[in-house]
Amino acid sequence: MFMKQITEIKVALSPFNAASKSSRLFLNHINTDAARKVNPTIKIVTDVLNDPTAPSHIQVAYKDGKKLSLDADKMKISNIVQTVNKHAKKLEEIEEAKNW
């Protein structure tokens, strides 16, 4: 993942809702030592919802100010990662072009 281009990730999920599996996996994917080394200033906020039927949401804020909001219950983990990386990859390419 292009964690370097992300400033904040908010994940709201109901841990006992089977539909929130993708959100839980995404949270595990981004909350690793390797990801923290790439971007130590990233802010990861987790909101645990009390309602077991509540839908999961993921919000991502990028360095350029763009915000992405995902309804994670309707997506697979691979689709979530791909969607989050899409804009981050563009920002990474722009940054590399400036440093060239």
PDB file of C-alpha atoms in Angstrom:
ATOM      1  CA  MET A   1       0.000   0.000   0.000  1.00  0.00           C
ATOM      2  CA  PHE A   2       1.014   3.586  -0.563  1.00  0.00           C
ATOM      3  CA  MET A   3       0.729   4.557   3.102  1.00  0.00           C
ATOM      4  CA  LYS A   4       3.138   7.456   2.633  1.00  0.00           C
ATOM      5  CA  GLN A   5       0.452   9.462   0.801  1.00  0.00           C
ATOM      6  CA  ILE A   6      -2.261   8.957   3.447  1.00  0.00           C
ATOM      7  CA  THR A   7      -2.643  11.257   6.452  1.00  0.00           C
ATOM      8  CA  GLU A   8      -5.623   9.728   8.235  1.00  0.00           C
ATOM      9  CA  ILE A   9      -7.736   6.577   8.180  1.00  0.00           C
ATOM     10  CA  LYS A  10     -10.990   6.224  10.120  1.00  0.00           C
ATOM     11  CA  VAL A  11     -12.616   2.821  10.428  1.00  0.00           C
ATOM     12  CA  ALA A  12     -16.057   2.426  12.019  1.00  0.00           C
ATOM     13  CA  LEU A  13     -17.153  -1.165  12.467  1.00  0.00           C
ATOM     14  CA  SER A  14     -19.303  -3.488  14.502  1.00  0.00           C
ATOM     15  CA  PRO A  15     -16.985  -6.330  15.515  1.00  0.00           C
ATOM     16  CA  PHE A  16     -19.794  -8.881  15.805  1.00  0.00           C
ATOM     17  CA  ASN A  17     -21.316  -8.146  12.407  1.00  0.00           C
ATOM     18  CA  ALA A  18     -20.218 -10.763   9.871  1.00  0.00           C
ATOM     19  CA  ALA A  19     -20.458  -8.165   7.088  1.00  0.00           C
ATOM     20  CA  SER A  20     -17.694  -6.091   8.697  1.00  0.00           C
ATOM     21  CA  LYS A  21     -15.040  -8.737   7.961  1.00  0.00           C
ATOM     22  CA  SER A  22     -13.462  -6.614   5.217  1.00  0.00           C
ATOM     23  CA  SER A  23     -13.166  -3.659   7.588  1.00  0.00           C
ATOM     24  CA  ARG A  24     -11.473  -5.797  10.218  1.00  0.00           C
ATOM     25  CA  LEU A  25      -9.052  -7.202   7.644  1.00  0.00           C
ATOM     26  CA  PHE A  26      -8.302  -3.712   6.312  1.00  0.00           C
ATOM     27  CA  LEU A  27      -7.592  -2.505   9.834  1.00  0.00           C
ATOM     28  CA  ASN A  28      -5.204  -5.434  10.359  1.00  0.00           C
ATOM     29  CA  HIS A  29      -3.565  -4.664   7.005  1.00  0.00           C
ATOM     30  CA  ILE A  30      -2.831  -1.012   7.775  1.00  0.00           C
ATOM     31  CA  ASN A  31      -1.989  -1.347  11.459  1.00  0.00           C
ATOM     32  CA  THR A  32       1.335  -3.159  11.075  1.00  0.00           C
ATOM     33  CA  ASP A  33       4.885  -2.221  12.019  1.00  0.00           C
ATOM     34  CA  ALA A  34       5.886  -2.078   8.357  1.00  0.00           C
ATOM     35  CA  ALA A  35       3.079   0.366   7.554  1.00  0.00           C
ATOM     36  CA  ARG A  36       3.977   2.513  10.572  1.00  0.00           C
ATOM     37  CA  LYS A  37       7.615   2.685   9.433  1.00  0.00           C
ATOM     38  CA  VAL A  38       6.555   3.977   6.012  1.00  0.00           C
ATOM     39  CA  ASN A  39       4.405   6.737   7.506  1.00  0.00           C
ATOM     40  CA  PRO A  40       4.904   7.236  11.262  1.00  0.00           C
ATOM     41  CA  THR A  41       2.647  10.323  11.302  1.00  0.00           C
ATOM     42  CA  ILE A  42      -0.446   8.562   9.967  1.00  0.00           C
ATOM     43  CA  LYS A  43      -3.479   8.847  12.201  1.00  0.00           C
ATOM     44  CA  ILE A  44      -5.576   5.687  12.466  1.00  0.00           C
ATOM     45  CA  VAL A  45      -8.897   6.064  14.267  1.00  0.00           C
ATOM     46  CA  THR A  46     -11.069   3.072  15.089  1.00  0.00           C
ATOM     47  CA  ASP A  47     -14.682   3.477  16.142  1.00  0.00           C
ATOM     48  CA  VAL A  48     -16.272   0.332  17.550  1.00  0.00           C
ATOM     49  CA  LEU A  49     -20.040   0.442  17.020  1.00  0.00           C
ATOM     50  CA  ASN A  50     -22.374  -1.013  19.648  1.00  0.00           C
ATOM     51  CA  ASP A  51     -25.110  -2.044  17.237  1.00  0.00           C
ATOM     52  CA  PRO A  52     -24.286  -5.497  15.792  1.00  0.00           C
ATOM     53  CA  THR A  53     -26.237  -4.665  12.625  1.00  0.00           C
ATOM     54  CA  ALA A  54     -24.531  -1.311  12.003  1.00  0.00           C
ATOM     55  CA  PRO A  55     -22.714  -1.027   8.658  1.00  0.00           C
ATOM     56  CA  SER A  56     -18.953  -0.513   8.497  1.00  0.00           C
ATOM     57  CA  HIS A  57     -17.427   2.642   7.030  1.00  0.00           C
ATOM     58  CA  ILE A  58     -13.880   3.530   6.053  1.00  0.00           C
ATOM     59  CA  GLN A  59     -12.737   7.111   5.494  1.00  0.00           C
ATOM     60  CA  VAL A  60      -9.316   7.944   4.090  1.00  0.00           C
ATOM     61  CA  ALA A  61      -7.697  11.396   3.949  1.00  0.00           C
ATOM     62  CA  TYR A  62      -4.801  11.913   1.532  1.00  0.00           C
ATOM     63  CA  LYS A  63      -1.932  14.416   1.657  1.00  0.00           C
ATOM     64  CA  ASP A  64      -3.485  16.549  -1.088  1.00  0.00           C
ATOM     65  CA  GLY A  65      -6.692  16.979   0.940  1.00  0.00           C
ATOM     66  CA  LYS A  66      -8.852  14.529  -0.977  1.00  0.00           C
ATOM     67  CA  LYS A  67     -11.127  12.374   1.172  1.00  0.00           C
ATOM     68  CA  LEU A  68     -12.446   8.956   0.271  1.00  0.00           C
ATOM     69  CA  SER A  69     -15.431   7.325   1.956  1.00  0.00           C
ATOM     70  CA  LEU A  70     -16.190   3.638   1.509  1.00  0.00           C
ATOM     71  CA  ASP A  71     -19.145   1.495   2.499  1.00  0.00           C
ATOM     72  CA  ALA A  72     -16.931  -1.431   3.444  1.00  0.00           C
ATOM     73  CA  ASP A  73     -19.658  -4.011   4.096  1.00  0.00           C
ATOM     74  CA  LYS A  74     -20.345  -4.233   0.381  1.00  0.00           C
ATOM     75  CA  MET A  75     -16.691  -4.644  -0.655  1.00  0.00           C
ATOM     76  CA  LYS A  76     -14.044  -7.344  -0.504  1.00  0.00           C
ATOM     77  CA  ILE A  77     -10.716  -6.550   1.159  1.00  0.00           C
ATOM     78  CA  SER A  78      -8.898  -6.634  -2.184  1.00  0.00           C
ATOM     79  CA  ASN A  79     -11.315  -4.043  -3.609  1.00  0.00           C
ATOM     80  CA  ILE A  80     -10.883  -1.810  -0.565  1.00  0.00           C
ATOM     81  CA  VAL A  81      -7.089  -1.892  -0.827  1.00  0.00           C
ATOM     82  CA  GLN A  82      -7.248  -1.287  -4.589  1.00  0.00           C
ATOM     83  CA  THR A  83      -9.598   1.684  -4.180  1.00  0.00           C
ATOM     84  CA  VAL A  84      -7.508   3.265  -1.411  1.00  0.00           C
ATOM     85  CA  ASN A  85      -4.302   2.749  -3.390  1.00  0.00           C
ATOM     86  CA  LYS A  86      -5.676   4.218  -6.621  1.00  0.00           C
ATOM     87  CA  HIS A  87      -5.424   7.875  -5.578  1.00  0.00           C
ATOM     88  CA  ALA A  88      -2.353   7.280  -3.392  1.00  0.00           C
ATOM     89  CA  LYS A  89      -0.504   5.829  -6.383  1.00  0.00           C
ATOM     90  CA  LYS A  90      -1.254   8.957  -8.424  1.00  0.00           C
ATOM     91  CA  LEU A  91       0.125  11.118  -5.621  1.00  0.00           C
ATOM     92  CA  GLU A  92       3.213   8.922  -5.361  1.00  0.00           C
ATOM     93  CA  GLU A  93       3.857   9.254  -9.109  1.00  0.00           C
ATOM     94  CA  ILE A  94       3.511  13.050  -8.929  1.00  0.00           C
ATOM     95  CA  GLU A  95       5.938  13.177  -6.004  1.00  0.00           C
ATOM     96  CA  GLU A  96       8.466  11.005  -7.841  1.00  0.00           C
ATOM     97  CA  ALA A  97       8.160  13.170 -10.978  1.00  0.00           C
ATOM     98  CA  LYS A  98       8.942  16.289  -8.934  1.00  0.00           C
ATOM     99  CA  ASN A  99      12.045  14.649  -7.475  1.00  0.00           C
ATOM    100  CA  TRP A 100      13.334  13.534 -10.848  1.00  0.00           C
TER     101      TRP A 100
END
